[in-house]
Short mmCIF file of N, CA and C in Angstrom, two decimals:
data_model
loop_
_atom_site.label_atom_id
_atom_site.label_comp_id
_atom_site.label_asym_id
_atom_site.label_seq_id
_atom_site.Cartn_x
_atom_site.Cartn_y
_atom_site.Cartn_z
N MET A 159 117.85 117.46 102.81
CA MET A 159 116.88 117.85 101.65
C MET A 159 116.82 116.68 100.62
N PRO A 160 117.78 115.74 100.76
CA PRO A 160 117.78 114.69 99.57
C PRO A 160 116.01 114.23 99.64
N ASN A 161 115.89 113.37 98.26
CA ASN A 161 114.33 113.10 98.44
C ASN A 161 113.45 114.08 98.96
N SER A 162 113.21 114.81 98.44
CA SER A 162 112.04 115.91 99.05
C SER A 162 111.03 116.63 98.15
N LEU A 163 110.39 116.89 98.36
CA LEU A 163 109.45 118.13 97.44
C LEU A 163 109.70 119.87 98.01
N ILE A 164 110.30 120.11 97.27
CA ILE A 164 111.01 121.49 97.46
C ILE A 164 109.77 123.15 96.86
N PHE A 165 109.87 123.72 97.66
CA PHE A 165 108.99 124.96 97.42
C PHE A 165 109.50 126.09 97.78
N ILE A 166 109.39 127.11 97.37
CA ILE A 166 109.85 128.88 97.60
C ILE A 166 108.73 129.24 98.28
N GLY A 167 108.95 129.86 99.40
CA GLY A 167 107.72 130.58 100.13
C GLY A 167 108.49 130.58 101.66
N GLU A 168 107.01 130.69 102.72
CA GLU A 168 107.35 130.71 103.97
C GLU A 168 106.20 129.62 104.32
N ARG A 169 106.87 128.86 105.54
CA ARG A 169 106.32 127.70 106.17
C ARG A 169 106.15 128.37 107.64
N PRO A 170 105.17 128.79 108.27
CA PRO A 170 104.80 129.14 109.77
C PRO A 170 105.24 128.15 110.59
N SER A 171 104.11 126.88 110.05
CA SER A 171 104.36 125.76 110.94
C SER A 171 104.28 124.55 109.94
N HIS A 172 104.52 123.40 110.54
CA HIS A 172 104.65 122.01 109.86
C HIS A 172 103.16 121.72 108.77
N LEU A 173 102.30 122.29 109.36
CA LEU A 173 100.83 122.08 108.89
C LEU A 173 100.55 123.11 107.42
N GLU A 174 101.28 124.19 107.68
CA GLU A 174 101.15 125.41 106.79
C GLU A 174 102.08 125.98 105.87
N MET A 175 101.83 126.31 105.00
CA MET A 175 102.68 126.90 103.93
C MET A 175 102.26 127.79 102.85
N TYR A 176 102.99 129.26 102.88
CA TYR A 176 102.74 130.06 101.57
C TYR A 176 103.82 130.08 100.40
N ILE A 177 103.29 129.90 99.22
CA ILE A 177 104.23 129.87 98.16
C ILE A 177 104.30 131.18 97.64
N MET A 178 105.76 131.40 97.38
CA MET A 178 105.90 132.90 96.89
C MET A 178 106.22 133.03 95.64
N GLY A 179 107.00 131.80 95.30
CA GLY A 179 107.44 131.75 93.27
C GLY A 179 107.61 130.39 93.12
N LYS A 180 108.21 130.66 91.77
CA LYS A 180 108.34 129.02 91.39
C LYS A 180 109.68 129.13 91.02
N PRO A 181 110.02 127.79 91.19
CA PRO A 181 111.36 127.16 90.91
C PRO A 181 111.97 127.53 89.59
N ASP A 182 113.07 127.94 88.82
CA ASP A 182 113.68 128.02 87.86
C ASP A 182 114.70 127.64 87.71
N PHE A 183 115.72 127.94 86.74
CA PHE A 183 116.82 126.66 86.25
C PHE A 183 118.02 127.59 87.50
N TYR A 184 117.88 128.62 87.80
CA TYR A 184 118.62 128.86 88.50
C TYR A 184 118.63 128.17 90.07
N ASP A 185 117.13 128.18 90.61
CA ASP A 185 117.09 127.36 91.90
C ASP A 185 117.53 126.27 91.98
N ALA A 186 117.58 125.35 90.35
CA ALA A 186 117.87 124.33 90.49
C ALA A 186 119.24 124.11 90.57
N ILE A 187 119.92 125.15 90.04
CA ILE A 187 121.52 125.05 90.23
C ILE A 187 121.49 125.20 91.73
N GLN A 188 121.49 126.34 92.42
CA GLN A 188 121.50 126.12 93.57
C GLN A 188 121.14 124.88 94.60
N LEU A 189 120.38 124.50 94.24
CA LEU A 189 119.55 123.44 94.98
C LEU A 189 120.41 121.89 94.98
N SER A 190 121.14 121.84 93.60
CA SER A 190 121.87 120.78 92.98
C SER A 190 123.33 120.86 93.59
N ALA A 191 124.16 122.18 93.66
CA ALA A 191 125.02 122.40 93.94
C ALA A 191 125.47 122.03 95.49
N ARG A 192 124.45 122.62 96.03
CA ARG A 192 124.82 122.65 97.57
C ARG A 192 123.32 122.19 98.57
N PRO A 193 123.27 120.63 98.21
CA PRO A 193 121.92 120.66 98.81
C PRO A 193 121.59 120.43 100.42
N HIS A 194 122.68 120.35 101.01
CA HIS A 194 122.37 120.23 102.74
C HIS A 194 122.47 121.19 103.06
N ARG A 195 123.13 122.35 102.65
CA ARG A 195 123.79 123.62 103.47
C ARG A 195 122.98 124.61 102.46
N LEU A 196 121.75 125.01 102.78
CA LEU A 196 121.42 126.28 101.90
C LEU A 196 121.64 127.24 102.71
N SER A 197 121.65 128.77 102.25
CA SER A 197 121.84 130.00 103.62
C SER A 197 120.50 130.39 103.85
N SER A 198 120.38 130.98 105.08
CA SER A 198 119.24 131.60 105.94
C SER A 198 118.61 132.46 104.62
N SER A 199 119.43 133.22 104.06
CA SER A 199 118.38 134.00 103.16
C SER A 199 117.70 133.34 102.08
N MET A 200 117.89 132.38 101.66
CA MET A 200 116.80 131.54 100.95
C MET A 200 116.00 131.35 101.12
N SER A 201 114.35 130.83 100.36
CA SER A 201 113.25 130.75 101.10
C SER A 201 112.73 129.62 100.62
N TYR A 202 113.84 128.52 100.48
CA TYR A 202 113.42 127.29 99.92
C TYR A 202 112.87 126.35 101.31
N HIS A 203 111.81 125.36 101.02
CA HIS A 203 111.52 124.84 102.24
C HIS A 203 111.16 123.48 101.38
N SER A 204 111.66 122.56 102.33
CA SER A 204 111.35 121.22 101.76
C SER A 204 110.07 120.34 102.73
N ILE A 205 109.50 119.03 101.89
CA ILE A 205 108.72 118.41 102.65
C ILE A 205 109.22 116.76 102.10
N PRO A 206 109.77 115.88 103.18
CA PRO A 206 110.58 114.81 102.87
C PRO A 206 109.92 113.91 102.35
N PHE A 207 110.12 113.30 101.32
CA PHE A 207 109.33 111.93 100.71
C PHE A 207 109.59 110.50 101.83
N HIS A 208 110.06 110.82 102.66
CA HIS A 208 110.43 109.34 103.40
C HIS A 208 109.18 109.07 104.17
N GLN A 209 107.97 110.39 104.29
CA GLN A 209 106.93 109.95 104.66
C GLN A 209 105.89 109.25 103.75
N SER A 210 105.21 108.12 104.04
CA SER A 210 104.66 107.34 103.25
C SER A 210 103.36 108.33 102.27
N ASP A 211 103.08 109.03 102.84
CA ASP A 211 102.04 109.73 101.94
C ASP A 211 101.85 111.33 102.38
N ILE A 212 102.03 112.15 101.57
CA ILE A 212 101.95 113.82 101.49
C ILE A 212 100.77 114.22 100.80
N SER A 213 99.91 115.13 101.64
CA SER A 213 98.66 115.40 100.80
C SER A 213 98.94 116.96 101.29
N ILE A 214 98.73 118.00 100.39
CA ILE A 214 98.48 119.37 100.21
C ILE A 214 97.22 119.88 99.74
N ASN A 215 96.55 120.56 100.56
CA ASN A 215 95.32 121.02 100.70
C ASN A 215 95.67 122.57 100.02
N ILE A 216 95.17 122.76 98.62
CA ILE A 216 95.20 124.24 98.23
C ILE A 216 93.86 125.03 98.22
N ILE A 217 94.25 126.13 98.97
CA ILE A 217 93.02 126.68 98.86
C ILE A 217 92.11 127.54 98.01
N GLU A 218 93.08 128.26 97.34
CA GLU A 218 92.88 128.92 96.19
C GLU A 218 91.68 128.54 95.22
N SER A 219 91.82 126.87 94.94
CA SER A 219 91.35 126.02 93.77
C SER A 219 90.59 125.39 94.57
N ASN A 220 90.44 124.98 96.12
CA ASN A 220 89.78 123.99 96.55
C ASN A 220 90.03 122.67 96.15
N SER A 221 91.25 122.28 95.99
CA SER A 221 92.03 121.04 95.45
C SER A 221 93.02 120.19 96.18
N ARG A 222 93.28 119.50 95.92
CA ARG A 222 94.30 118.63 96.87
C ARG A 222 95.42 118.18 95.85
N PHE A 223 96.45 118.11 96.49
CA PHE A 223 98.25 117.92 95.97
C PHE A 223 98.56 116.73 96.48
N ASN A 224 98.65 115.29 95.98
CA ASN A 224 99.33 114.31 96.48
C ASN A 224 100.26 113.91 95.92
N CYS A 225 101.18 113.41 96.88
CA CYS A 225 102.28 112.52 96.89
C CYS A 225 102.42 111.15 97.19
N ARG A 226 102.37 110.49 96.63
CA ARG A 226 102.20 108.91 97.23
C ARG A 226 103.26 107.98 96.07
N GLN A 227 104.07 107.28 96.68
CA GLN A 227 104.78 105.94 96.03
C GLN A 227 105.43 106.68 94.44
N GLN A 228 106.04 107.96 94.48
CA GLN A 228 106.78 108.54 94.03
C GLN A 228 106.08 109.14 92.53
N SER A 229 104.79 109.32 92.89
CA SER A 229 103.89 109.78 91.87
C SER A 229 103.08 111.12 92.17
N LEU A 230 102.78 112.09 91.29
CA LEU A 230 102.44 113.36 92.02
C LEU A 230 100.82 113.08 91.25
N GLN A 231 99.88 113.66 92.09
CA GLN A 231 98.21 113.41 91.80
C GLN A 231 97.53 114.79 92.03
N LEU A 232 96.94 115.62 91.47
CA LEU A 232 96.18 116.72 91.58
C LEU A 232 94.56 116.05 91.65
N ILE A 233 93.88 116.48 92.63
CA ILE A 233 92.54 116.22 93.06
C ILE A 233 91.83 117.29 92.85
N GLU A 234 90.91 117.70 92.20
CA GLU A 234 90.36 118.38 91.73
C GLU A 234 88.85 118.95 93.00
N GLY A 235 88.80 120.00 93.38
CA GLY A 235 87.57 119.79 94.56
C GLY A 235 86.25 120.09 94.19
N ASP A 236 85.63 121.42 94.23
CA ASP A 236 84.06 121.49 93.99
C ASP A 236 84.42 122.46 92.38
N LYS A 237 85.32 122.85 92.26
CA LYS A 237 85.17 123.35 90.77
C LYS A 237 86.23 123.06 89.84
N GLN A 238 86.02 122.55 88.48
CA GLN A 238 86.88 122.17 87.64
C GLN A 238 88.17 122.78 87.28
N LEU A 239 89.00 122.29 87.28
CA LEU A 239 90.45 122.66 87.14
C LEU A 239 90.65 122.79 85.46
N SER A 240 91.27 123.96 85.33
CA SER A 240 91.63 124.31 83.73
C SER A 240 92.99 123.40 83.65
N GLU A 241 93.48 123.33 82.41
CA GLU A 241 94.91 122.29 82.27
C GLU A 241 96.09 123.37 82.38
N GLU A 242 95.70 125.07 82.68
CA GLU A 242 96.45 126.11 82.85
C GLU A 242 96.94 125.95 84.18
N ASP A 243 95.71 125.93 85.13
CA ASP A 243 95.36 125.89 86.49
C ASP A 243 96.34 124.97 87.22
N ALA A 244 95.88 123.64 86.36
CA ALA A 244 96.88 122.32 87.04
C ALA A 244 98.50 122.45 86.90
N TYR A 245 98.91 122.83 85.58
CA TYR A 245 100.20 123.18 85.34
C TYR A 245 100.74 124.40 86.46
N GLY A 246 99.75 125.36 86.73
CA GLY A 246 100.59 126.17 87.72
C GLY A 246 100.59 125.91 88.98
N ILE A 247 99.82 124.84 89.52
CA ILE A 247 100.05 124.24 90.73
C ILE A 247 101.51 123.38 90.75
N PHE A 248 101.63 122.51 89.77
CA PHE A 248 102.72 121.63 89.64
C PHE A 248 103.85 122.50 89.48
N THR A 249 103.91 123.67 88.89
CA THR A 249 105.04 124.23 88.93
C THR A 249 105.26 124.94 89.93
N ASN A 250 104.46 125.37 90.86
CA ASN A 250 105.21 125.56 92.04
C ASN A 250 106.36 125.01 92.81
N PHE A 251 106.27 123.79 92.65
CA PHE A 251 107.24 122.64 93.51
C PHE A 251 108.11 122.34 92.39
N ALA A 252 109.56 121.90 93.32
CA ALA A 252 110.48 120.98 92.14
C ALA A 252 111.04 119.98 93.43
N ILE A 253 111.32 118.70 92.53
CA ILE A 253 111.90 117.68 93.09
C ILE A 253 112.97 117.43 93.30
N MET A 254 113.50 116.96 94.29
CA MET A 254 115.12 116.83 94.60
C MET A 254 115.17 115.36 95.13
N GLU A 255 116.07 114.55 94.26
CA GLU A 255 116.30 113.41 94.92
C GLU A 255 118.02 113.15 94.57
N ASP A 256 118.46 113.11 95.84
CA ASP A 256 120.00 112.97 96.14
C ASP A 256 120.61 114.42 95.73
N ASN A 257 121.37 114.59 94.46
CA ASN A 257 121.80 115.96 94.16
C ASN A 257 121.10 116.42 92.70
N LYS A 258 120.17 115.48 92.39
CA LYS A 258 119.17 116.10 91.31
C LYS A 258 118.09 116.68 91.57
N VAL A 259 117.57 117.98 90.69
CA VAL A 259 116.73 118.45 90.89
C VAL A 259 115.68 118.22 89.58
N ALA A 260 114.65 118.41 89.83
CA ALA A 260 113.50 118.56 88.35
C ALA A 260 112.68 119.50 88.86
N PHE A 261 112.09 120.16 87.81
CA PHE A 261 110.80 120.83 88.40
C PHE A 261 110.15 121.26 86.66
N LEU A 262 108.93 121.52 86.72
CA LEU A 262 107.98 121.77 85.63
C LEU A 262 107.86 123.04 85.32
N LEU A 263 108.27 123.26 83.96
CA LEU A 263 108.43 124.68 83.25
C LEU A 263 107.79 124.71 82.11
N THR A 264 107.17 125.91 82.24
CA THR A 264 106.12 126.36 80.86
C THR A 264 106.38 126.82 80.22
N SER A 265 106.42 126.75 79.00
CA SER A 265 107.17 128.15 78.38
C SER A 265 105.80 129.30 77.90
N PRO A 266 106.33 130.31 77.88
CA PRO A 266 104.87 131.24 77.87
C PRO A 266 104.34 131.40 76.34
N ASN A 267 102.92 131.72 76.25
CA ASN A 267 102.43 131.65 74.99
C ASN A 267 103.27 132.62 74.10
N LYS A 268 103.71 132.10 72.98
CA LYS A 268 104.50 133.31 72.19
C LYS A 268 103.27 133.22 71.05
N LYS A 269 102.90 134.66 70.60
CA LYS A 269 102.20 134.81 69.70
C LYS A 269 103.10 134.77 68.25
N ILE A 270 102.78 134.10 67.73
CA ILE A 270 103.37 133.92 66.18
C ILE A 270 102.60 134.60 64.85
N ARG A 271 103.40 135.83 64.90
CA ARG A 271 102.66 136.74 63.53
C ARG A 271 103.03 136.26 62.19
N THR A 272 101.80 136.57 61.40
CA THR A 272 102.23 136.11 60.07
C THR A 272 102.20 137.38 59.45
N ARG A 273 103.43 136.82 58.78
CA ARG A 273 104.00 138.02 57.71
C ARG A 273 102.71 138.48 56.81
N GLY A 274 102.63 139.79 56.38
CA GLY A 274 101.58 139.95 55.08
C GLY A 274 102.51 139.18 53.87
N ARG A 275 101.90 138.28 52.96
CA ARG A 275 102.44 138.04 51.74
C ARG A 275 103.62 139.00 50.91
N VAL A 276 104.55 138.93 50.88
CA VAL A 276 105.53 139.67 50.03
C VAL A 276 105.30 139.38 48.86
N THR A 277 105.29 140.15 48.09
CA THR A 277 105.46 139.84 46.35
C THR A 277 106.97 139.43 46.45
N PRO A 278 107.03 138.68 45.33
CA PRO A 278 108.78 138.36 45.08
C PRO A 278 109.20 139.01 44.44
N LYS A 279 110.36 139.35 44.42
CA LYS A 279 111.32 140.31 43.45
C LYS A 279 111.65 139.78 42.29
N VAL A 280 111.41 140.20 41.25
CA VAL A 280 111.51 139.61 40.08
C VAL A 280 113.09 140.06 39.12
N LEU A 281 113.97 139.34 39.31
CA LEU A 281 115.17 140.10 38.51
C LEU A 281 115.31 139.37 37.19
N PHE A 282 115.44 139.83 36.03
CA PHE A 282 115.65 139.54 34.84
C PHE A 282 116.93 140.52 33.91
N ALA A 283 117.34 139.76 33.02
CA ALA A 283 118.19 140.53 32.38
C ALA A 283 117.70 140.24 31.06
N SER A 284 118.22 141.12 29.85
CA SER A 284 118.13 140.71 28.59
C SER A 284 118.97 141.15 27.50
N ARG A 285 119.56 140.49 26.63
CA ARG A 285 120.62 141.27 25.45
C ARG A 285 120.00 140.21 24.33
N LYS A 286 119.99 141.32 23.04
CA LYS A 286 119.60 140.68 21.93
C LYS A 286 120.75 139.88 21.59
N VAL A 287 120.34 138.75 21.05
CA VAL A 287 120.78 137.71 20.65
C VAL A 287 120.76 137.66 18.99
N GLU A 288 121.86 137.54 18.35
CA GLU A 288 121.92 137.91 16.73
C GLU A 288 122.08 136.50 16.41
N PHE A 289 121.35 135.86 15.24
CA PHE A 289 121.38 134.40 14.83
C PHE A 289 122.10 134.67 13.26
#
């Protein structure tokens, strides 16, 4: 599996694949720890980079994902892809080179709540001073 594009899912034939999940940190650990011997219960599949050109057609977005000369390229189809859609496509894959695994991770959109303005508490003490 060294030097390959990895995805989690099913691969009924060498021309077809179904992506079932996105790789995460745990998957990267699993793949880098024992890259050549994955258990049959795992649903990792690889597409080797030794081929000169890899092109994957994505039916849902009518777009194409290309791997050429150590670069990844997403080509839009008829409808324009949003930035979130493009990240969604790239996050489905991990790249493995020797025993190193890389994957794109998007952080969830965290809403930052603004607190209401808190009036500061004023503490003071006084005492009578005689002159």
